Structure formats: structure tokens, C-alpha cells
Amino acid sequence: MADSKPLPSHDGDRVAMEALLRDVFGIVVDEAIRKGTSASEKVCEWKEPEELKQLLDLELQSQGESQEQILERCRAVIRYSVKTGHPRFFNQLFSGLDPHALAGRIITESLNTSQYTYEIAPVFVLMEEEVLKKLRSLVGWSSGDGVFCPGGSISNMYAINLARYQRYPDCKQRGLRALPPLALFTSQECHYSINKGAAFLGLGTDSVRVVKADERGKMIPEDLERQINLAEAEGAVPFLVNATSGTTVLGAFDPLEAIADVCQRHGLWLHVDAAWGGSVLLSQTHRHLLNGIQRADSVAWNPHKLLAAGLQCSALLLRDTSNLLKRCHGSQASYLFQQDKFYDVTLDTGDKVVQCGRRVDCLKLWLMWKAQGGQGLEQRINQAFALARYLVEEIKKREGFELVMEVAPVLKERMVKEGSMMIGYQPHGTRGNFFRMVVANPTLSCADIDFLLNELERLGQDL
């Protein structure tokens, strides 16, 4: 590649720019989409780090490269990347490839705007509010607020910050000096972002009180009550409870009604981390798993997970109607948020967040919803539950399968190096490593589940 003649810059050359992009789009369709979602192709082409560095030629040089070289680089990037849209990719809580959502992502990237003022993002400011309104209605709220965040972890951190600000608004100016020792409560099965958020916000991880969960991974409300009373006895001030709808490992749904009762008795902010399970609200059959979510003060919901909207698509929803987001996070930057603009400045939503530039995350979900309709998305959720039940029943029929197996790391290495499929694993409590099966890809079928079980048997036949 180094010997090829460099191509002059495409800056200002519209013909060359369009030709390059058409070629790149062709490669994307062929390699990332057609092959990347085909069960007959590999999930990944595994290479050890040093070999991969050499294959990709990562070093940046002073001279540019030819268009042929650039196209080959695009092919290499796709070739050696994990195909998360593949039907045998079960490794993360996101998977699959929705064509309408992808179309939205392509348009978003092409327009390259920032979601902070109506002035430069008029379509997306209005669209974001409409999408958030729809999500809030599914939670059970007729009004409220919200914002798309860069991931569920940030949504959870925002909720902690908002709960703290609501109780102690002086902390925005005076910081930790304005605060007594605070305590927040979450189950032992919660996402790790709760601890990270407490550390990031200056509360410290010691402020996180861990509540016991039952054998299915659900928070025990009686222990929550006990932990609150214990914190108060130790001189701490409780201010927030984090419940989880769809825990990361076991997929458990905390009993929200009982937890909301506890929060109501003690005057605590209830945040529901429904990053994984929020999309179940679309299913009339299964939404009972989130009964009580309408009593929450805030909800985190990631449509990029169970709905396959594509990374990233993470909403923070609020029941609040007092403009709490803007009061907590706003700084009134005069070069962006002028109050004498020629349009309604309440449409400038950028001061609700701690970011300045903010990518557009609503279009992919909006376009997918327009194409599928609520009924189509509901079918997607119901199908995921049906396939999960199918998997459990098939496991019960097979000798040598348990829900917990110590051979997980060995099987994981073998499947990744062969590229046949990809599943995550982890220990849990006193249990050893086991596979965490994620059933989310909307194109999954019973045949893919059968392949999974047969492949595990094949890969582990000598163990």
C-alpha cells in the first residue's frame, strides 16, 4: 500500500467525494450488512492484537493515500470487526440490525448537527420531544420532561444528580459543602454505573447502600426498608432509590410497586433503570413486569438494546414538569442560548444537559417506529420472550446442559476463534462462570437457537 500514488485531497471536489462515498456505501452494504447479517458467514475473524495491528497498518502518515487504498482500508475495518448484527451474536444486550434505524443513523451522520438549539437542529428538536413524549406515555405519564443521553450510564448519573439537586439546590453553586452525608440505595444486581455515578458526582461509593436481592435477582423491599433505617441511624440522609427493570446478568425486574411504597413513606426519589427492560412496556402481554413504573420520578430506557435501534439510543425520562433538568444543569451560555432570538427560545434544549455538543439520537428510533409501528415493535418484544422460553425448554431436554457451567471461558475462546458465534459469560455470587444468553436480535429464529445449543455441544464435546 505504501508504494501507491497518493490521491489529492477531495476537499472541494464534489465528483470525487460522491464517487468515494458511493463506493464506500457499496462496501458497507456488501460486507457489513449482507455478509455481516448472514448466518453462513462468521461472527468475527479473530486475530491476536499484534497481528491485527500489522494487518490494519494503523500508523498515521504525513502523506495521503489513493482512493483504492482507502476503500481497501474500509474493507479491512469491516472484515476484522465483530458483526453485532449477526444472528449468532449473543454477546451484549444490543444486537441485530434494523434497516430503518440504520437509515436514520446514516442521515444523522450526514447532516452532522448538534442537538442543542432549534436554530441549527429544527427538525430534531421537534422530533426528540415527540419521541420522548411517546416514551413517557408508555411509562404512564401524560406530561414530564426528558432528554437523550450518551448511554444508560449517563442517564443513571443524571438521575442521581437531579435527585440531589432537587433536595439540595444550593449544591449547584456550593458543591459538596452544601451537603450532609447522603445515602442512595440499589440492589446487589444493579448496573455498575450506579457506583460510578456516585464516585463521579463526589458522593463516593460509600454512599451507595446495597440492598439484598432474592434468588431470582429481584430487590427485596423489606431489606430496602431496613437499609434506609440503618442509614438514618448512622447519620446519613437517604435521597434516592435505584430500582432495576431488567438486570444486566439475570434479567430480573424489581418489584416496583412495593419499592415505590417504601420511597413514598420516606420521601425518596425513585429512579428506575429500565435500560434493558424498558422496551417491554410496548408489549401488552409482558408489560406487567414493570407494574408501578408510573410512580417513578425518573426512568432510564435504552431502545438501542431490546428494540435494536442501534447504538446509541438512550433516553432519560422525567415525571417532573418544573424544568428541573434545565435548573440543575443550565449555565445560560450567552453565545448559544440568547433570550432575544426571533423564535420561541424554550425550543433550545441544550442547556438541559451537561454536554455542549450533543449528537442526534432520536431519528433512528423515530424512523424505525414510523416503519414498524407500535404493533410491529410489540411483536419484536413478544418474539424475544418466546425465543427465550424456547431456549429454556430445549436446554431442559439436553443432557450435559445446566444453567451454570464452569466450562464457559473455554467454550467462549473456541467459538470466538472459530467465529461461529459469540456469547458473554460471567460468575454470579457463589456460582461459577456461566453463559449469559441475550435474546434481542429481531431476526432470530428457533433455528438460530438450535444452532447455538448444537454448537455448544460440538465445541465442548471433549470437556
XYZ file of C-alpha atoms in Angstrom:
463
model
C 0.000 0.000 0.000
C 2.794 2.427 0.842
C 4.018 2.395 -2.792
C 0.684 3.503 -4.287
C 0.377 7.020 -5.636
C -1.320 9.350 -3.112
C -4.651 10.790 -4.141
C -5.007 14.574 -3.963
C -7.373 15.868 -1.325
C -11.105 15.613 -2.083
C -11.704 18.967 -0.440
C -13.923 20.908 -2.839
C -14.021 18.102 -5.456
C -17.708 17.147 -5.409
C -17.395 14.484 -8.110
C -14.567 12.683 -6.320
C -16.354 12.975 -2.974
C -19.559 11.449 -4.336
C -17.654 8.681 -6.095
C -15.820 7.778 -2.891
C -18.990 7.703 -0.833
C -20.856 5.580 -3.381
C -18.013 3.080 -3.310
C -17.921 3.100 0.494
C -21.693 2.624 0.734
C -21.392 -0.302 -1.649
C -18.761 -1.905 0.571
C -20.899 -1.302 3.652
C -23.937 -2.933 2.043
C -21.966 -5.928 0.794
C -19.620 -6.546 3.703
C -21.205 -5.100 6.867
C -24.878 -5.640 6.038
C -25.279 -8.550 3.609
C -22.409 -10.677 4.897
C -22.489 -9.257 8.409
C -26.051 -10.430 8.979
C -25.768 -13.793 7.205
C -25.773 -16.954 9.318
C -23.481 -18.564 6.725
C -20.725 -16.031 7.490
C -18.539 -15.722 10.588
C -19.486 -13.522 13.523
C -15.870 -12.410 13.703
C -12.476 -13.163 12.188
C -10.344 -13.345 15.301
C -6.775 -12.089 15.228
C -4.347 -11.592 18.099
C -3.656 -7.889 18.838
C -0.164 -7.694 17.366
C -1.191 -9.450 14.156
C -4.258 -7.223 13.847
C -2.136 -4.086 14.215
C 0.001 -5.226 11.318
C -2.980 -6.152 9.138
C -4.621 -2.767 9.684
C -1.449 -0.653 9.327
C -2.749 1.736 11.986
C 0.076 4.285 11.983
C -0.911 7.711 10.651
C 1.420 9.139 7.999
C 2.146 12.610 6.618
C 1.167 11.623 3.062
C -2.377 10.792 1.967
C -3.348 7.562 0.214
C -5.143 6.723 -3.011
C -8.868 6.072 -3.186
C -8.166 2.384 -3.862
C -6.152 2.183 -0.656
C -8.841 3.951 1.325
C -11.500 1.554 0.056
C -9.306 -1.385 0.983
C -8.923 0.080 4.467
C -12.705 0.257 4.749
C -12.962 -3.408 3.771
C -10.324 -4.363 6.338
C -12.051 -2.457 9.137
C -15.297 -4.297 8.428
C -13.616 -7.656 7.878
C -11.869 -7.735 11.248
C -14.692 -6.164 13.281
C -17.273 -8.162 15.219
C -20.570 -8.384 13.317
C -23.047 -7.402 16.027
C -25.937 -7.674 13.550
C -25.173 -11.370 13.013
C -27.906 -13.783 14.184
C -25.317 -15.713 16.211
C -24.095 -12.656 18.136
C -25.470 -13.043 21.673
C -22.619 -11.339 23.491
C -24.110 -7.997 24.521
C -27.511 -6.542 25.408
C -27.579 -4.968 21.936
C -27.662 -6.940 18.695
C -29.341 -7.059 15.331
C -29.565 -4.547 12.529
C -32.791 -2.712 11.774
C -32.604 -1.203 8.255
C -34.796 1.796 9.061
C -32.825 2.623 12.183
C -29.619 2.316 10.175
C -31.054 4.668 7.558
C -31.731 7.150 10.357
C -28.163 6.819 11.609
C -26.775 7.430 8.124
C -28.885 10.578 7.732
C -27.878 11.747 11.207
C -24.188 11.363 10.444
C -24.557 13.004 7.038
C -26.275 16.099 8.439
C -23.720 16.358 11.270
C -25.618 18.743 13.502
C -25.782 19.235 17.256
C -28.971 18.842 19.239
C -28.724 21.992 21.321
C -30.746 24.706 19.607
C -33.756 24.910 17.305
C -31.634 27.287 15.258
C -29.372 24.547 13.913
C -31.439 21.407 14.545
C -35.079 22.415 13.981
C -36.277 19.019 12.755
C -34.544 17.084 15.501
C -35.538 19.366 18.377
C -39.201 18.814 17.496
C -38.649 15.130 16.758
C -36.838 14.451 20.035
C -39.685 15.959 22.044
C -42.259 13.886 20.172
C -40.303 10.660 20.700
C -39.750 11.434 24.395
C -43.461 12.208 24.745
C -44.296 8.793 23.299
C -41.885 7.016 25.637
C -43.286 8.912 28.627
C -46.820 7.893 27.657
C -45.767 4.238 27.687
C -44.386 4.743 31.193
C -47.778 6.153 32.154
C -47.130 9.898 32.290
C -49.234 12.458 30.455
C -46.580 15.154 30.965
C -42.968 15.472 32.013
C -39.532 16.072 30.578
C -36.586 14.155 29.256
C -33.518 14.054 27.070
C -31.498 11.581 25.042
C -28.197 10.795 26.755
C -24.932 9.197 25.574
C -25.777 5.818 27.117
C -27.713 4.407 30.049
C -24.856 5.019 32.466
C -25.112 8.763 31.872
C -28.907 8.583 32.202
C -28.454 6.970 35.612
C -25.886 9.577 36.652
C -28.220 12.367 35.573
C -30.979 10.881 37.724
C -28.706 10.843 40.773
C -27.661 14.426 40.137
C -31.257 15.602 39.661
C -32.428 13.893 42.846
C -29.603 15.510 44.789
C -30.273 18.947 43.280
C -33.996 18.745 43.966
C -33.321 18.183 47.659
C -30.290 20.462 47.975
C -30.371 23.087 45.179
C -27.500 25.007 46.818
C -25.141 22.211 45.811
C -25.054 23.545 42.250
C -23.167 26.618 43.457
C -21.632 25.500 46.744
C -20.833 21.935 45.815
C -20.264 19.291 48.451
C -20.058 21.948 51.175
C -23.838 22.289 50.915
C -24.464 18.630 51.582
C -24.787 16.378 54.609
C -23.660 12.734 54.257
C -26.045 11.286 51.673
C -27.195 7.735 51.032
C -28.671 6.141 47.926
C -29.977 2.600 47.668
C -29.755 -0.011 44.952
C -29.817 -3.783 44.721
C -26.810 -6.058 44.552
C -27.843 -6.839 40.956
C -27.782 -3.214 39.759
C -25.698 -1.899 36.890
C -22.205 -0.787 37.848
C -22.932 2.740 36.656
C -24.633 3.464 39.984
C -21.331 3.112 41.817
C -19.521 5.003 39.060
C -22.093 7.772 39.209
C -21.750 8.139 42.976
C -17.981 8.408 42.594
C -18.171 10.823 39.651
C -20.635 13.122 41.416
C -18.488 13.365 44.536
C -20.830 11.342 46.738
C -18.350 8.496 46.988
C -19.086 4.819 46.598
C -19.574 4.523 50.365
C -22.811 6.456 49.888
C -24.233 3.534 47.881
C -26.120 1.174 50.194
C -26.552 -2.277 48.660
C -29.944 -3.930 49.121
C -30.288 -7.706 49.031
C -31.905 -9.488 46.109
C -33.803 -12.766 46.091
C -32.715 -15.917 44.264
C -34.170 -14.582 41.001
C -32.254 -11.312 41.285
C -35.140 -9.064 42.392
C -34.649 -6.407 45.066
C -36.161 -7.338 48.437
C -38.295 -4.359 49.561
C -38.096 -5.357 53.225
C -34.317 -5.142 53.107
C -34.601 -1.769 51.382
C -36.625 -0.519 54.338
C -34.038 -1.948 56.716
C -31.151 -0.304 54.861
C -32.896 3.089 54.892
C -33.474 2.908 58.630
C -29.871 1.816 59.177
C -28.507 4.714 57.099
C -30.593 7.204 59.055
C -29.404 5.705 62.346
C -25.815 6.201 61.170
C -26.439 9.891 60.447
C -26.786 9.720 56.663
C -29.610 11.348 54.709
C -31.347 8.996 52.243
C -32.319 10.708 48.986
C -32.677 8.180 46.150
C -33.586 4.562 45.435
C -32.479 2.959 42.175
C -34.661 0.069 41.052
C -33.828 -2.054 38.016
C -36.169 -3.348 35.329
C -34.070 -5.930 33.544
C -30.845 -6.549 35.455
C -27.679 -6.974 33.423
C -26.928 -10.586 34.324
C -30.176 -12.299 35.356
C -32.647 -10.039 33.557
C -34.655 -9.573 36.754
C -37.411 -6.983 37.202
C -37.526 -5.390 40.651
C -40.983 -5.187 42.329
C -41.645 -1.531 41.549
C -44.967 -1.141 43.375
C -43.512 -2.316 46.686
C -40.356 -0.239 46.187
C -42.450 2.830 45.330
C -44.373 2.334 48.581
C -41.115 2.451 50.519
C -39.983 5.574 48.652
C -43.294 7.269 49.305
C -43.107 6.567 53.045
C -39.613 8.017 53.266
C -39.942 10.832 50.719
C -37.240 9.451 48.410
C -36.672 9.947 44.673
C -37.376 6.700 42.802
C -35.290 6.111 39.704
C -35.919 3.053 37.546
C -33.012 1.820 35.458
C -35.001 0.222 32.637
C -32.175 0.459 30.122
C -32.630 -3.205 29.216
C -36.254 -3.873 30.165
C -37.965 -0.583 29.316
C -38.940 -1.754 25.850
C -41.115 -4.455 27.434
C -43.621 -1.625 28.033
C -44.539 -1.990 24.355
C -45.887 -5.499 24.952
C -49.391 -5.836 26.293
C -48.505 -9.415 27.218
C -45.385 -8.687 29.270
C -45.594 -5.057 30.440
C -46.905 -6.258 33.808
C -43.246 -6.907 34.670
C -42.909 -3.128 35.069
C -46.112 -2.529 37.049
C -45.570 0.555 39.202
C -43.088 2.269 36.888
C -45.512 5.180 36.535
C -44.787 6.005 40.195
C -41.100 6.637 39.449
C -39.567 10.106 39.346
C -37.188 9.180 36.531
C -36.652 6.301 34.121
C -33.644 5.304 32.011
C -34.572 3.441 28.826
C -32.245 2.241 26.034
C -34.096 1.484 22.771
C -30.732 0.505 21.282
C -30.949 -2.703 23.300
C -34.149 -4.724 23.079
C -35.616 -2.664 20.210
C -32.405 -2.821 18.110
C -32.484 0.901 17.348
C -28.700 0.981 17.018
C -26.027 2.490 19.233
C -26.605 4.755 20.837
C -30.182 5.487 21.752
C -30.681 6.118 25.463
C -33.485 8.195 26.943
C -33.799 9.703 30.400
C -37.465 10.347 31.171
C -38.742 12.564 33.983
C -42.142 12.978 35.610
C -41.072 16.496 36.622
C -42.769 19.468 34.954
C -40.861 22.245 36.753
C -37.956 22.414 34.275
C -35.725 20.605 36.775
C -33.301 19.439 34.084
C -32.519 22.985 32.982
C -32.411 24.389 36.505
C -29.980 21.678 37.583
C -27.684 21.658 34.554
C -28.135 25.019 32.838
C -25.455 27.729 32.675
C -27.087 30.128 30.156
C -24.138 30.393 27.765
C -24.774 33.721 26.034
C -23.287 32.718 22.686
C -25.752 29.824 22.311
C -28.837 30.487 24.378
C -29.627 34.129 23.700
C -33.010 35.082 25.130
C -33.843 37.627 22.407
C -33.948 35.200 19.458
C -36.645 35.517 16.807
C -38.277 32.183 17.793
C -39.519 30.516 20.991
C -36.307 30.005 22.973
C -37.846 27.216 25.049
C -37.092 25.106 21.979
C -33.368 25.470 22.736
C -32.991 22.339 24.850
C -29.205 22.230 25.017
C -28.989 23.742 28.500
C -30.787 20.725 29.958
C -27.623 18.655 29.724
C -24.022 18.909 30.909
C -22.746 18.476 27.359
C -22.417 21.255 24.858
C -22.375 19.409 21.557
C -24.891 16.557 21.581
C -25.431 14.066 18.790
C -28.874 13.391 17.362
C -30.152 10.076 18.743
C -33.880 10.386 18.063
C -34.052 9.948 14.275
C -33.135 6.247 14.165
C -35.835 5.396 16.710
C -38.409 7.685 15.087
C -37.811 6.287 11.593
C -37.878 2.685 12.819
C -41.108 3.344 14.740
C -42.676 5.004 11.694
C -41.827 1.909 9.628
C -42.706 -0.786 12.171
C -45.468 0.939 14.079
C -46.074 0.203 17.724
C -47.606 -3.138 16.769
C -44.520 -4.220 14.879
C -42.269 -3.309 17.795
C -44.600 -5.158 20.165
C -44.245 -8.279 18.025
C -40.478 -7.878 18.269
C -40.660 -7.922 22.091
C -43.058 -10.864 22.199
C -40.827 -12.813 19.822
C -37.826 -12.264 22.106
C -39.756 -13.677 25.064
C -40.979 -16.636 23.003
C -37.447 -17.494 21.874
C -36.146 -17.202 25.437
C -38.794 -19.696 26.557
C -37.889 -21.960 23.647
C -34.232 -21.864 24.664
C -35.030 -22.828 28.258
C -37.213 -25.745 27.171
C -34.580 -27.019 24.756
C -31.870 -26.816 27.427
C -34.017 -28.937 29.749
C -34.204 -31.649 27.085
C -30.444 -31.978 26.628
C -28.091 -33.972 28.789
C -24.975 -32.175 29.939
C -26.566 -28.706 29.973
C -27.080 -26.752 33.165
C -27.893 -23.107 33.666
C -24.437 -22.729 35.241
C -21.330 -24.369 33.755
C -17.658 -23.979 34.635
C -16.527 -24.554 31.049
C -17.780 -21.181 29.826
C -14.357 -19.482 29.354
C -13.019 -22.401 27.309
C -16.083 -22.553 25.098
C -16.013 -18.765 24.668
C -12.436 -18.874 23.394
C -13.235 -21.662 20.954
C -16.354 -20.029 19.499
C -14.661 -16.635 19.062
C -11.583 -18.060 17.377
C -13.766 -20.073 15.009
C -16.065 -17.093 14.509
C -19.164 -19.296 14.701
C -20.990 -17.262 17.366
C -20.383 -15.036 20.373
C -21.917 -15.242 23.868
C -20.885 -13.405 27.028
C -20.205 -15.109 30.354
C -19.595 -14.153 33.972
C -19.774 -15.510 37.518
C -22.695 -14.656 39.786
C -22.472 -14.748 43.561
C -21.274 -18.177 44.606
C -21.899 -19.594 41.156
C -19.035 -20.090 38.752
C -18.837 -18.698 35.225
C -21.925 -19.249 33.096
C -23.188 -18.034 29.742
C -25.485 -15.021 29.736
C -27.793 -15.588 26.802
C -29.144 -12.384 25.308
C -32.181 -12.853 23.081
C -32.725 -9.478 21.418
C -31.899 -9.667 17.698
C -35.227 -9.195 15.863
C -34.142 -11.592 13.092
C -33.505 -14.502 15.461
C -35.321 -17.774 14.816
C -35.694 -21.142 16.527
C -33.113 -22.440 14.040
C -30.550 -19.995 15.469
C -31.327 -21.216 18.998
C -30.910 -24.818 17.843
C -27.584 -23.893 16.231
C -26.467 -22.292 19.488
C -27.128 -25.434 21.514
C -25.649 -27.757 18.895
C -22.562 -25.581 18.594
C -22.040 -25.546 22.369
C -22.249 -29.347 22.353
C -19.789 -29.578 19.479
C -17.307 -27.111 20.959
C -17.428 -28.816 24.350
C -17.597 -32.456 23.360
C -14.085 -33.154 24.684
C -14.612 -31.370 28.043
